[in-house]
Every structure is written in structure tokens, then in C-alpha cells.
Coordinates of C-alpha atoms in Angstrom, one line a residue:
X1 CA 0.0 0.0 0.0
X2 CA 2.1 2.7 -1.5
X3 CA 0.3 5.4 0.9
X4 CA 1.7 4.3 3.8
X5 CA 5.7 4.4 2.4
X6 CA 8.1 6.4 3.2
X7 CA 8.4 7.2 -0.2
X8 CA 5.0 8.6 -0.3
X9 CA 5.4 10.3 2.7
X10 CA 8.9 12.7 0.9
X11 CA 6.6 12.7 -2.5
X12 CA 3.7 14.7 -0.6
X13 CA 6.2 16.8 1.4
X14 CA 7.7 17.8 -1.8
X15 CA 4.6 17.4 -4.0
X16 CA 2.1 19.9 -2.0
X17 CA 4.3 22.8 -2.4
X18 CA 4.6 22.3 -6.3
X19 CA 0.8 22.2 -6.4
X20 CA 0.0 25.0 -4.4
X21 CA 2.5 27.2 -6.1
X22 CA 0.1 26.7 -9.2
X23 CA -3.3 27.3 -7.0
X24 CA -4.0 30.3 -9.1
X25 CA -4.4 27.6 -12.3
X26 CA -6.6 24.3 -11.4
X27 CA -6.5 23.2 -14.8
X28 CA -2.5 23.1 -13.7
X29 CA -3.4 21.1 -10.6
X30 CA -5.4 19.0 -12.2
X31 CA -2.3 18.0 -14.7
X32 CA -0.4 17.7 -11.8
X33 CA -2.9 15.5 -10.2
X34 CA -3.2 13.1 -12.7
X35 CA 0.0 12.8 -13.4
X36 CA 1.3 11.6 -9.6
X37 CA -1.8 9.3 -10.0
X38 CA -0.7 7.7 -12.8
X39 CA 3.0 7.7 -11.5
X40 CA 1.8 5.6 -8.3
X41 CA 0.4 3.3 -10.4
X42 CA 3.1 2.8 -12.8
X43 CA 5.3 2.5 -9.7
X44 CA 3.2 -0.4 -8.6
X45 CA 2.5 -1.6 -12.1
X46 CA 2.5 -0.4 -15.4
X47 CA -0.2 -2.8 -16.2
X48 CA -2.2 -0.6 -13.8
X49 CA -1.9 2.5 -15.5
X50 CA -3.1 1.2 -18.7
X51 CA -5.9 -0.7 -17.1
X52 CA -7.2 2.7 -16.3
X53 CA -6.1 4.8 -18.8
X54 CA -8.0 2.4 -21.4
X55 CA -11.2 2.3 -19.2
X56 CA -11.5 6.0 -18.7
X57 CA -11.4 6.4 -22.6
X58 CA -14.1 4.0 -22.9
X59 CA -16.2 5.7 -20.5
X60 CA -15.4 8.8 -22.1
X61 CA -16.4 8.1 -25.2
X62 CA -19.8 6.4 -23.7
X63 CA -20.8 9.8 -21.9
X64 CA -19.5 12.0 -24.8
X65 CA -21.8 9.9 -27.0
X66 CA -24.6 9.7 -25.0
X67 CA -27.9 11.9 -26.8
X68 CA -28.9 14.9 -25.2
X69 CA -32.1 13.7 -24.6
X70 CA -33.5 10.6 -23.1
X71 CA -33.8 8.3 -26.0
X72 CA -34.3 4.4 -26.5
X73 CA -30.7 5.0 -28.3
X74 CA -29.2 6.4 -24.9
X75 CA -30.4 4.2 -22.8
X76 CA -28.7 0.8 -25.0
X77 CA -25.9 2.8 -24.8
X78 CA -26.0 3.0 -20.9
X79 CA -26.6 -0.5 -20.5
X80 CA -23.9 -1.4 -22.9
X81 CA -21.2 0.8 -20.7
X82 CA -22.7 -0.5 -17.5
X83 CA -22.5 -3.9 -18.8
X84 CA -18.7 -3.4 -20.2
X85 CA -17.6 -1.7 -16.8
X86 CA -19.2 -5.4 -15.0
X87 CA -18.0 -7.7 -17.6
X88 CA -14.4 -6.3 -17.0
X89 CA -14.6 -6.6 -13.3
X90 CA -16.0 -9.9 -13.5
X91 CA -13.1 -11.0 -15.5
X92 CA -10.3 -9.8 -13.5
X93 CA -11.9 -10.7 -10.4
X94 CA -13.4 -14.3 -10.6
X95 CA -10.3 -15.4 -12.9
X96 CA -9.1 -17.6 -10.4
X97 CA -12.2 -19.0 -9.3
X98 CA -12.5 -20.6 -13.1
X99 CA -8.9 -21.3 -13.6
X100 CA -9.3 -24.8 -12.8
X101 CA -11.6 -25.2 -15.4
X102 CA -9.5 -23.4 -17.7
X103 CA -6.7 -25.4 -16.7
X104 CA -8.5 -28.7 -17.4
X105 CA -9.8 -27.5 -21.0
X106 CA -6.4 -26.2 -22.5
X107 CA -3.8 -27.4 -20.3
X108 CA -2.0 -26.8 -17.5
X109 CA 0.5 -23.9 -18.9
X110 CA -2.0 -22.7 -21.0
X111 CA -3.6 -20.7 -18.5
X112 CA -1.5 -17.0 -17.8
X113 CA -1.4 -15.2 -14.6
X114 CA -3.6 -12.2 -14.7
X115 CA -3.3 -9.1 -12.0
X116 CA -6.4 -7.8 -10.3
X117 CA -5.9 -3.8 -11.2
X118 CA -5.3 -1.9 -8.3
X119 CA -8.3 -0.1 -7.3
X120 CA -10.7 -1.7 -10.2
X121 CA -13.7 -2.2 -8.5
X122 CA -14.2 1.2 -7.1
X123 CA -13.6 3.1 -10.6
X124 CA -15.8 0.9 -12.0
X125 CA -18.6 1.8 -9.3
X126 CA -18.0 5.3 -10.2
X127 CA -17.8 4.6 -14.0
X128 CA -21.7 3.0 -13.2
X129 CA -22.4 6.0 -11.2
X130 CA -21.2 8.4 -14.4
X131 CA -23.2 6.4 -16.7
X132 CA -26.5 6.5 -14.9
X133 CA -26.3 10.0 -14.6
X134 CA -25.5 11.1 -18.0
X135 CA -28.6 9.0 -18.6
X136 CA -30.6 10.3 -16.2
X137 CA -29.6 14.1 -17.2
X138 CA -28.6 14.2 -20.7
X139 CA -28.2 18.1 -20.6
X140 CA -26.0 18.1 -17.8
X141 CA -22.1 18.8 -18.2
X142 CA -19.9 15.6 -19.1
X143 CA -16.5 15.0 -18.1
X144 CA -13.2 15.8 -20.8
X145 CA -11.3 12.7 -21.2
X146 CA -8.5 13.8 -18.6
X147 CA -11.0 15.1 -16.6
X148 CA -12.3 11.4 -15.8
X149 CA -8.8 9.7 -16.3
X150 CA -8.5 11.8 -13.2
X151 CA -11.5 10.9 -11.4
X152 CA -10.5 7.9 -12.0
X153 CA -6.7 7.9 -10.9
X154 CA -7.0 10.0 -8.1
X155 CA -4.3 9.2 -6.0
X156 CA -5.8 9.1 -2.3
X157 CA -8.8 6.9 -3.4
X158 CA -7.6 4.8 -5.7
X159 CA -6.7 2.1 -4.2
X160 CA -9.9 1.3 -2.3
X161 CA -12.1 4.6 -2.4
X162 CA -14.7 6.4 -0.6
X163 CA -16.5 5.9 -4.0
X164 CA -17.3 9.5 -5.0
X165 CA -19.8 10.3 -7.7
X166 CA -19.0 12.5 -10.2
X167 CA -22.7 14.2 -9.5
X168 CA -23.6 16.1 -6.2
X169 CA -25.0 13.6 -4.0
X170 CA -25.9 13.3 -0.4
X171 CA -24.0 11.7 2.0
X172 CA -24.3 11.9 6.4
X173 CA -22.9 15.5 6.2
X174 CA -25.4 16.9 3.4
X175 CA -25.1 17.6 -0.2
X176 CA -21.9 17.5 -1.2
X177 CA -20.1 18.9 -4.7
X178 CA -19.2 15.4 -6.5
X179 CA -16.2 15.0 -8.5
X180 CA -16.8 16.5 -11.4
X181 CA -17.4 20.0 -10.0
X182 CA -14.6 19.8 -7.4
X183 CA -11.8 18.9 -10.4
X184 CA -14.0 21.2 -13.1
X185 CA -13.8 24.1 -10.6
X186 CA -12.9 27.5 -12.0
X187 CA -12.0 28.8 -8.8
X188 CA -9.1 28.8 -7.1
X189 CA -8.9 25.4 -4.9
X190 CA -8.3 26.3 -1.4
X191 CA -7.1 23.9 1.9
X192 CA -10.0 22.3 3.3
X193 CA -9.5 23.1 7.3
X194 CA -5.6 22.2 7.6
X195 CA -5.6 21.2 11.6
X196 CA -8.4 18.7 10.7
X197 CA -6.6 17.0 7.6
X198 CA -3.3 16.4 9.5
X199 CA -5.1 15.3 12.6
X200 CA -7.1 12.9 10.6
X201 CA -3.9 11.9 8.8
X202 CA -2.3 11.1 12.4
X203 CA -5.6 9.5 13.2
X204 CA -5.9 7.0 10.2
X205 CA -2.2 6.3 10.8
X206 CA -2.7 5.2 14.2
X207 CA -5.8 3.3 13.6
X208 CA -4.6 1.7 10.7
X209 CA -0.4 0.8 11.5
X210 CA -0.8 0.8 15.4
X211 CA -4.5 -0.4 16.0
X212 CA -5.0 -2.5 13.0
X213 CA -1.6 -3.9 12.9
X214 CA -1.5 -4.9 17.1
X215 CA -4.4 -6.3 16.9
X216 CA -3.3 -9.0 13.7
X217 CA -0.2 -9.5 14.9
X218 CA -1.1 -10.6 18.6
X219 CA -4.4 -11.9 18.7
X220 CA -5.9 -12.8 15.3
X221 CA -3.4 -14.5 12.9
X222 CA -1.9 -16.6 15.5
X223 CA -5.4 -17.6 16.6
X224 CA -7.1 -17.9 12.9
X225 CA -4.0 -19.6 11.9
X226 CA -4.4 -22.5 14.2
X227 CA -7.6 -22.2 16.4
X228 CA -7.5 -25.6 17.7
X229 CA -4.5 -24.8 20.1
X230 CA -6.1 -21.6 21.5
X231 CA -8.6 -21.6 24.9
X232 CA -12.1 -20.3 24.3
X233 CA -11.4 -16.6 25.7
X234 CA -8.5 -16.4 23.5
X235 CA -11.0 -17.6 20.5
X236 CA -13.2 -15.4 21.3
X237 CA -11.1 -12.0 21.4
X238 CA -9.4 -13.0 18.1
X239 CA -13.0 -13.1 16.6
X240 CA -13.9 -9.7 18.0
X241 CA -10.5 -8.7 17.4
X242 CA -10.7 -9.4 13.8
X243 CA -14.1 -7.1 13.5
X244 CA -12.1 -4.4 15.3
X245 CA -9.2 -5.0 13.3
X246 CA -11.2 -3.9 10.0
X247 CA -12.7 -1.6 11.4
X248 CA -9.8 0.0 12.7
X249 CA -8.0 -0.8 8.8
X250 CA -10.9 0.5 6.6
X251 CA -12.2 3.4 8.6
X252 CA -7.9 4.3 9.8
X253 CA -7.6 4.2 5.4
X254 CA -10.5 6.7 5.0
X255 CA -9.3 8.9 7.4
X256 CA -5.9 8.8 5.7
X257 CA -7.6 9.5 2.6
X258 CA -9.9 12.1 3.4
X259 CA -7.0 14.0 5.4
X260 CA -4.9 13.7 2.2
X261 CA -7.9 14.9 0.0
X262 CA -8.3 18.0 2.2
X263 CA -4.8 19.0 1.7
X264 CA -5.4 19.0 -2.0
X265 CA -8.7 20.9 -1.7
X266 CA -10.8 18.3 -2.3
X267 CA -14.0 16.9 -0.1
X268 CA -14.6 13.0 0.0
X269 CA -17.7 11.6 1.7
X270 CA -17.4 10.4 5.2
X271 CA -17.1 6.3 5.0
X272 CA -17.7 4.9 8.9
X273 CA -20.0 6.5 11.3
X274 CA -19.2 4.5 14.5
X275 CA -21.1 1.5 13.0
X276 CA -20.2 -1.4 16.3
X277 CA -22.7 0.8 18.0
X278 CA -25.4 -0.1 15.4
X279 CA -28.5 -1.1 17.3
X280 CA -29.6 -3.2 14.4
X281 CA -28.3 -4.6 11.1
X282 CA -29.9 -2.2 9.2
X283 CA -27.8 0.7 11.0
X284 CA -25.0 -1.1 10.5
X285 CA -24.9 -1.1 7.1
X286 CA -26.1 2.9 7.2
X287 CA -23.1 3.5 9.1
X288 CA -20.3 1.1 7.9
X289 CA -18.5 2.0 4.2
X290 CA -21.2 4.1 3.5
X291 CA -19.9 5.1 0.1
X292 CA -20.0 1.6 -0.9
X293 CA -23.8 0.7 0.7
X294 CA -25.2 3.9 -0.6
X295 CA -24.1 2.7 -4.1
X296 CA -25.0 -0.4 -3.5
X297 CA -29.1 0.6 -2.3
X298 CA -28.8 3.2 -5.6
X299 CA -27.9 1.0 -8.2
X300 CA -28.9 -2.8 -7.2
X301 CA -31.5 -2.4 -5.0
X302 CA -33.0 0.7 -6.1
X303 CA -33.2 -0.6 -9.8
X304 CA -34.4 -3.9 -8.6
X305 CA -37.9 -2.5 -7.4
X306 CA -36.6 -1.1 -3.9
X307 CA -39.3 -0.9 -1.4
X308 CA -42.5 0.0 -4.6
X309 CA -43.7 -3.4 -5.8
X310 CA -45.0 -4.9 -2.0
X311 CA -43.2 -6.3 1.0
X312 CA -42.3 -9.5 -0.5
X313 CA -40.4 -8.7 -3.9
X314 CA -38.9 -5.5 -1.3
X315 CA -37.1 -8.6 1.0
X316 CA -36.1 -10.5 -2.0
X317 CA -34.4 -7.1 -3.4
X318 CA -32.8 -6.6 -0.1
X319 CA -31.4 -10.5 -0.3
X320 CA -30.4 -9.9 -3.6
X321 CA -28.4 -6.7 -3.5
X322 CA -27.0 -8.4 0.0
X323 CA -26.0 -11.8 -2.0
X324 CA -24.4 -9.3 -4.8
X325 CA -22.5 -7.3 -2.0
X326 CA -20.7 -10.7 -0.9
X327 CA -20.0 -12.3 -4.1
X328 CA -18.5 -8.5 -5.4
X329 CA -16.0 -9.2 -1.6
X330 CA -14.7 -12.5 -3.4
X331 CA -15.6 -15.6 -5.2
X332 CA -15.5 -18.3 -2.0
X333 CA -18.3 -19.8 -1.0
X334 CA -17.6 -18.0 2.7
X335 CA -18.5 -14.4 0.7
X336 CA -21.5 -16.0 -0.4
X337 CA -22.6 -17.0 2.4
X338 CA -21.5 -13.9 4.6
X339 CA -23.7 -11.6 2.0
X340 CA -26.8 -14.2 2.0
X341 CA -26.4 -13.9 5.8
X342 CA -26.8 -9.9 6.3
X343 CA -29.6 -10.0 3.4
X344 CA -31.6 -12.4 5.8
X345 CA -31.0 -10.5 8.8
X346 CA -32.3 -7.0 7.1
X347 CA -35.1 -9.5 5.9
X348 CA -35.7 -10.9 9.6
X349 CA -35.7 -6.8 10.9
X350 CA -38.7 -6.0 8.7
X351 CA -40.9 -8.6 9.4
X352 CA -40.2 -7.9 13.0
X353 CA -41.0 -4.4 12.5
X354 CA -43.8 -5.4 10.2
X355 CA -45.7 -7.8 13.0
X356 CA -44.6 -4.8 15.9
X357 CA -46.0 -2.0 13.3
X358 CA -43.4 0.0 14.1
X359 CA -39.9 0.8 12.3
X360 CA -36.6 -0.1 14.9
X361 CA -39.9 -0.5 17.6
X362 CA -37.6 -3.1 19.6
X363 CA -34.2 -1.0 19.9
X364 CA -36.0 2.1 20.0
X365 CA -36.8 1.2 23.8
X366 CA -34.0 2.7 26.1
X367 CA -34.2 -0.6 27.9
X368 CA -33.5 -2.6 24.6
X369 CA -30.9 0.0 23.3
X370 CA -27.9 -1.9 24.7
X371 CA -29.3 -5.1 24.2
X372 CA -29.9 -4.6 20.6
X373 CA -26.4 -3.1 20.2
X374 CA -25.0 -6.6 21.9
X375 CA -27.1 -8.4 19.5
X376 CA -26.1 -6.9 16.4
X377 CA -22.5 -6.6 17.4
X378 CA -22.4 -10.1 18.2
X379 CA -23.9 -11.2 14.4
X380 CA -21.2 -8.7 12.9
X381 CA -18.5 -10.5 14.9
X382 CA -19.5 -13.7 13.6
X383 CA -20.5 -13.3 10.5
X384 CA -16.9 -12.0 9.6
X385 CA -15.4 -14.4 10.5
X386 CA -15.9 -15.7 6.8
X387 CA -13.5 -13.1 5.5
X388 CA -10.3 -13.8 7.4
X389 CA -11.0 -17.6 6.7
X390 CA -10.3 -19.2 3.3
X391 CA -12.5 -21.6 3.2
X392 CA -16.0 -22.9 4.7
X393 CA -14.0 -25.8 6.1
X394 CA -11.3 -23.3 8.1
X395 CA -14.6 -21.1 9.0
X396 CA -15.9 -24.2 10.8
X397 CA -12.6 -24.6 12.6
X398 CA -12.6 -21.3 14.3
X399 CA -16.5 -21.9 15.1
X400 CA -15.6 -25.2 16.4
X401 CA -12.7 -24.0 18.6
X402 CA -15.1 -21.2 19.7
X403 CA -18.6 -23.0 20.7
X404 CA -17.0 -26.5 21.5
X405 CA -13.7 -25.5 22.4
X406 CA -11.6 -28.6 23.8
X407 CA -9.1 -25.7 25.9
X408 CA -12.0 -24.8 27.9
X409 CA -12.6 -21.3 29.0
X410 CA -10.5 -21.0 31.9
X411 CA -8.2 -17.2 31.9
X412 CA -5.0 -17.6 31.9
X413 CA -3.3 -15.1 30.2
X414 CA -4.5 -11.5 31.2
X415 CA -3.2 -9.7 27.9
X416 CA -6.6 -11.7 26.1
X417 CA -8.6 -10.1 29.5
X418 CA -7.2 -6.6 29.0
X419 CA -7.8 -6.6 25.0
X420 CA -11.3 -7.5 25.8
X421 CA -12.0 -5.1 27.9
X422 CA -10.8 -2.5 25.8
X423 CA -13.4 -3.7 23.1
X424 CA -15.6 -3.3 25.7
X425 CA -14.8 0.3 26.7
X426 CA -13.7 1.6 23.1
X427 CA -18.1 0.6 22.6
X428 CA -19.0 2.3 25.9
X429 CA -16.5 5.5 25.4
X430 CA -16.9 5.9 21.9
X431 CA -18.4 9.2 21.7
X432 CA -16.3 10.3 24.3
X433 CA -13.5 9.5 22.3
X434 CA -14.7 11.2 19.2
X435 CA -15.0 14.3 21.2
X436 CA -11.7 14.1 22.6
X437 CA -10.7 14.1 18.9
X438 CA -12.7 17.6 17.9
X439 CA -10.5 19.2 20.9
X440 CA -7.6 17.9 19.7
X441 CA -8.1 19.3 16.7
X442 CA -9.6 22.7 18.1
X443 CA -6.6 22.8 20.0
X444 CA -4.1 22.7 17.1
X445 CA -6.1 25.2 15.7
X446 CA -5.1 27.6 18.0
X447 CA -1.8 26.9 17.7
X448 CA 0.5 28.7 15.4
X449 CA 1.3 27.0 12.1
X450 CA 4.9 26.9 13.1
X451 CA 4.2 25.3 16.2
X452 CA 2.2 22.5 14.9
X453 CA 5.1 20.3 14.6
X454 CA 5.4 19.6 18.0
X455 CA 1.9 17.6 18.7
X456 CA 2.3 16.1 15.4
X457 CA 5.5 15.3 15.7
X458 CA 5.2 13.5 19.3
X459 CA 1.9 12.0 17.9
X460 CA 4.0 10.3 15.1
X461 CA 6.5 8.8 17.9
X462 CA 3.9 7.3 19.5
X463 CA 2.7 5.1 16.7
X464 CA 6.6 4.3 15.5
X465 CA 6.9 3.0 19.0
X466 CA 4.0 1.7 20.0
X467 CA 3.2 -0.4 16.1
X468 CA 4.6 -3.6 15.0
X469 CA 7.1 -3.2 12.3
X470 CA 6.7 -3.6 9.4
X471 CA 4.6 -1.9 6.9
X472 CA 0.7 -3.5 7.1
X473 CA -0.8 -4.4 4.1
X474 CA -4.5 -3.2 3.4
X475 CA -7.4 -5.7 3.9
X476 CA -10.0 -3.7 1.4
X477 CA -7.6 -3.8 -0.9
X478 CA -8.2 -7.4 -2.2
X479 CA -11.9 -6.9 -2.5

């Protein structure tokens, strides 16, 4: 994950004063922009760049030749790019799930290696995004083909998002200017509040190197890797742990990404919105990578039927998009089953609010709050298990080892009673903890520029010291 190198690190220290000296000029930025993007990916892989460079010009030339009115002839055309932007994720991404075959038909070296693009399923979510909305609006603007290699390449999401639309959209902090206004802009970019970019920089860092990285390196590898030989406590804070540890990975990335964005003068959506405190599933999923389940209720369930054509087809949409959401996380049987999981337990909250006649009627009780929070923790826990397991054979290992666990369940090692309890106090002190992070931040706003140095500097230390070595990998990053 080039974002977290050193390298990157002396590229944006040297890079952000080359861009701003040009702030006057966004069409100059812009240039600038695309061509770090690009770099990076040539860095990691030239195949990269070319992957997106050849699918921005074919999404180009879709919106470019879309009518100016909604016409029978549009809308073919829309469904051919939409189907062009699946057909080319579902070949790069479930290539290894047919190589077998592929191997049995023409041989065994007859079958190449092929490279998952970095990034490819989230431009190709916003390439759907694009496409729907030329359609939709057929006199609205239209991006230039640099403009949407850009979108495209951007360097802080590309690797794994938010997704950002190229149309205004709404997102948990209101309307916001989508990409093709904020890199279209005639006006002179400006810093989106400095003190918060840096101190979500420092944030993402620690959540993702420090938190993320702890928590895989001492609890849940050793335990997933051999859950057998582990006691049932030990089980059961690597399980939790695991949750925690994407958590603290996906939302420490977005942070990190959105801090980077702000630097540039750009605004991403918001991504987590302390989703473990969910008090059902269908919270959850409002308040965990939001950018990817807003897309996903706009363009699967939405064009489905959505909630219009009764209660029963509106459950069997819900599965659906839910069944599509795990397959699109990978091609095991484990995804499958994860995604046909969460689509029966949105299914399960509607009935229950059907028969009670009253929407989140349960939770909504301040007596049930904390139970329903347990509960749906508990399912989230569990269900993800499935995506730091293989196979549906090493998932029913670390089941096994939890629920009929031959260690028993006696403590003995007080690290695994600490780490639990901070899961348990980390829920509890949440907002606490958020707010503790707004004074931090209106603290270094107080501060001189000069002086800003100092915090950051000392917050840095802390996570060099306090993570494992190494450089940690990024989990959304295969999906």
C-alpha cells in the first residue's frame, strides 16, 4: 500500500508545495494530479496505468456519446457501458475462481497469470455511477477525457475509495459537490480546514499501523491460523478482534484518505459513522463504508424494485443486493454465504418491524438499546469471521474451537482479559472518544502554524513505537 511508504510520505512533502505554487491555475493542478496518480500506479504496475487509462477512454467516449435527450438509443448505450464496466470486473476478479476449469480445458501452462488492477472495482462503481447519470440528465455537463482519467486515478482513493460520484450527492454531512465540480472548478482550490486534515492523517495512521496492525499481529493471525490450540477466551477476542481489526484498517484508510484529500482541496464523503454501535443490522450497514452501501441501495437495490412493488419482492431485493455485495467481496463460498447472511437478517428486521407495526420498535426502547447493540454486534462478529477464513472448512474450525472449544474457558493469560476489555470500553466511550478528537483538533487550531510540529511530531512517535514493524498491508484492498 504505497500510501503508507516512506516514499510517499517525501513525494507529498515535496509534492504539496509544487501544487499550491500553481493554485491560481486548477486546470495546472489538475495536470499535476493526474500525473502523480498515474505515476503511483506505474510505480506499482504499469499494467495498472493502462488498465485505467483504457477504461477512462471507454467511458469517455460512452458519456461523450450519450444523446442529449433521453432516447431508446441512450439508454442501449447505458446498459452497454454499464455492462462493459461489469464484464471487466468480473473477468479480473473471478479469474481464479474458473482457472481450474481453464486449466482442465487447455492445459495446464495454457492458462497465464492475470493481475487484479489496483483499485478496479471502485472506478468501475463510479464509471456505473457516471453512466446512470449522463442518462438520467442528458443536458448536464460531461466529463473531458483527462478530466475522468482523473477521477479515475486519483491518487488518495484509488486504491480502495470512498467511491465518490461524479454528480452532487448526499451523504451523512449533506449535499456535497461530486467529482466532477470539485476537479472542473474555475475557482481557485483552497485547503480544506488544515488542523483537521493532518489530525485525521495522524488519526488514520494510528488506527490503521498501530491499532489495525497490534491487533493481527497478537491476537488474530496466531489464533485464525491454528484455532485448535487456543482456549475459548482467546477464540473469542481474536473473533472480535478481527471485527475491530477492519474496522480499525478501513475506517484508519479513510481517514488517511480524506485528510490527504483536504490537503489538495478536495471533499470525500465520510465512509464509517461509529457502526459497532449499530442497534440493528440495518444501522450497521447505514453507518459502515457508507460510500459503498449507498451505491449499493442506488444501483442494485434501487433498480431492482426497492421498497414500490410490496413487502415481499422489497425482502427479495434486499437479499439480492446483499447476495451481490458478498459475491463482489470475493468468489468463495464464505462471501457467499456472509452476504446471503446480512440479506436475511435485514429481511428478519422488517418482518419484526412489520408484525410490531413500528420501524426499529424493539431498539427504540431505552431498555432494549444496549441489548440490541449486543445483538447486532455479536452477528457482525460472527459473520466475519468468513472473511479472514479461506475456506467454509477453516470457518468451521474457528467456530468449532469457539462453541466446543476442547481448551475450555479458563483465563489464563491476562493480555486476552485486558484486549477484551478495551473492546468493551472503546463501545462504551466511543463518543467520548470522538470528542476528545474535535479538541484535539480545536486545540491545534489555536496553535500557530509553526508550532504545529510539536503535537504532530510526538503523535507520530507514538505510533513508530508503539506499532509492530513492518509496513501492514491493506485488507479492502483485495476486494
Amino acid at each position: 500500500m504505497f500510501l503508507l511508504s516512506i516514499e510517499f510520505a517525501l513525494f507529498m512533502l515535496a509534492f504539496l508545495p509544487l501544487y499550491w505554487s500553481v493554485a491560481k491555475w486548477p486546470k495546472a493542478q489538475n495536470i499535476l494530479l493526474l500525473l502523480a496518480g498515474l505515476g503511483w500506479l506505474v510505480r506499482e504496475d504499469a499494467w495498472f496505468a493502462l488498465t485505467v487509462t483504457l477504461f477512462s477512454s471507454l467511458i469517455w467516449l460512452i458519456g461523450r456519446l450519450m444523446p442529449s435527450e433521453k432516447t431508446q438509443g441512450g439508454k442501449w448505450l447505458a446498459g452497454f457501458g454499464i455492462v462493459s464496466g461489469l464484464a471487466v470486473l468480473c473477468f479480473f476478479k473471478y479469474f481464479d475462481f474458473f482457472r481450474p476449469l481453464l486449466q482442465q480445458a487447455f492445459g495446464q501452462n495454457a492458462v497465464v497469470d492475470i493481475l487484479l488492477p489496483l483499485g478496479l472495482s471502485y472506478y468501475v462503481f463510479q464509471s456505473i455511477a457516471y453512466i446512470v447519470y449522463c442518462y438520467q440528465y442528458p443536458q448536464s455537463e460531461r466529463f473531458d477525457w483527462d478530466e475522468v482519467l482523473l477521477h479515475f486515478s486519483f491518487f488518495p482513493t484509488v486504491t480502495s475509495g470512498p467511491i465518490i460520484r461524479a454528480a452532487a450527492f448526499k451523504s451523512i454531512d449533506g449535499i456535497q459537490l461530486g467529482a466532477l465540480g470539485q476537479i472542473r472548478t474555475r475557482r481557485p482550490r483552497e485547503l480544506v480546514r488544515p488542523a483537521l486534515a493532518v489530525a485525521l492523517i495522524a488519526l488514520g495512521l494510528a488506527k490503521k499501523w498501530w491499532l489495525a496492525g497490534s491487533l493481527a499481529e497478537g491476537w488474530v493471525s496466531p489464533v485464525f491460523a491454528n484455532p485448535e490450540q487456543f482456549g475459548g477466551w482467546d477464540v473469542l477476542a481474536a473473533v472480535y478482534g478481527y471485527t475491530f481489526q477492519l474496522f480499525f484498517d478501513f475506517s484508519g484508510y479513510s481517514d488517511l484518505v480524506i485528510g490527504l484529500a483536504m490537503l489538495l482541496g478536495f471533499r470525500l464523503p465520510k465512509n464509517f459513522n461509529a457502526p459497532l454501535r449499530a442497534a440493528n443490522i440495518r444501522e450497521f450497514w447505514n453507518r459502515w463504508h457508507i460510500s459503498l452501501s449507498t451505491w449499493i441501495r442506488d444501483y442494485i437495490y434501487i433498480p431492482l424494485g426497492g421498497s414500490k412493488k410490496g413487502f415481499v419482492r422489497t425482502q427479495l431485493n434486499l437479499l439480492l443486493a446483499m447476495v451481490l455485495s458478498g459475491i463482489w467481496h470475493g468468489y468463495g463460498w464464505n462471501f457467499l454465504l456472509w452476504g446471503v447472511l446480512h440479506g436475511l437478517a435485514l429481511v428478519c428486521l422488517n418482518i419484526g418491524d412489520r408484525l410490531i407495526g413500528k420501524s426499529n420498535g424493539l431498539s427504540g426502547l431505552p431498555f432494549c438499546k444496549w441489548l440490541a447493540v449486543a445483538v447486532t454486534f455479536h452477528f457482525v462478529c460472527l459473520t466475519f469471521v468468513v472473511f479472514n477464513t479461506s475456506s467454509l472448512n477453516d470457518t468451521q474450525l474457528v467456530f468449532s474451537a469457539l462453541f466446543d472449544n476442547t481448551q475450555g474457558w479458563r483465563l489464563t493469560d491476562w493480555a486476552t482479559a485486558a484486549v477484551l476489555a478495551l473492546f468493551a470500553a472503546m463501545l462504551l466511550l466511543y463518543p467520548y472518544l470522538i470528542r476528545l478528537f474535535d479538541a484535539a483538533v480545536a486545540g491545534l487550531e489555536k496553535l500557530p502554524l509553526w508550532l504545529w510540529f510539536v503535537p504532530l511530531t510526538l503523535a507520530l512517535l507514538v505510533i513508530v513505537v508503539l506499532a509492530p514493524s513492518g509496513i501492514p498491508g491493506f485488507i479492502y484492498a483485495n476486494f
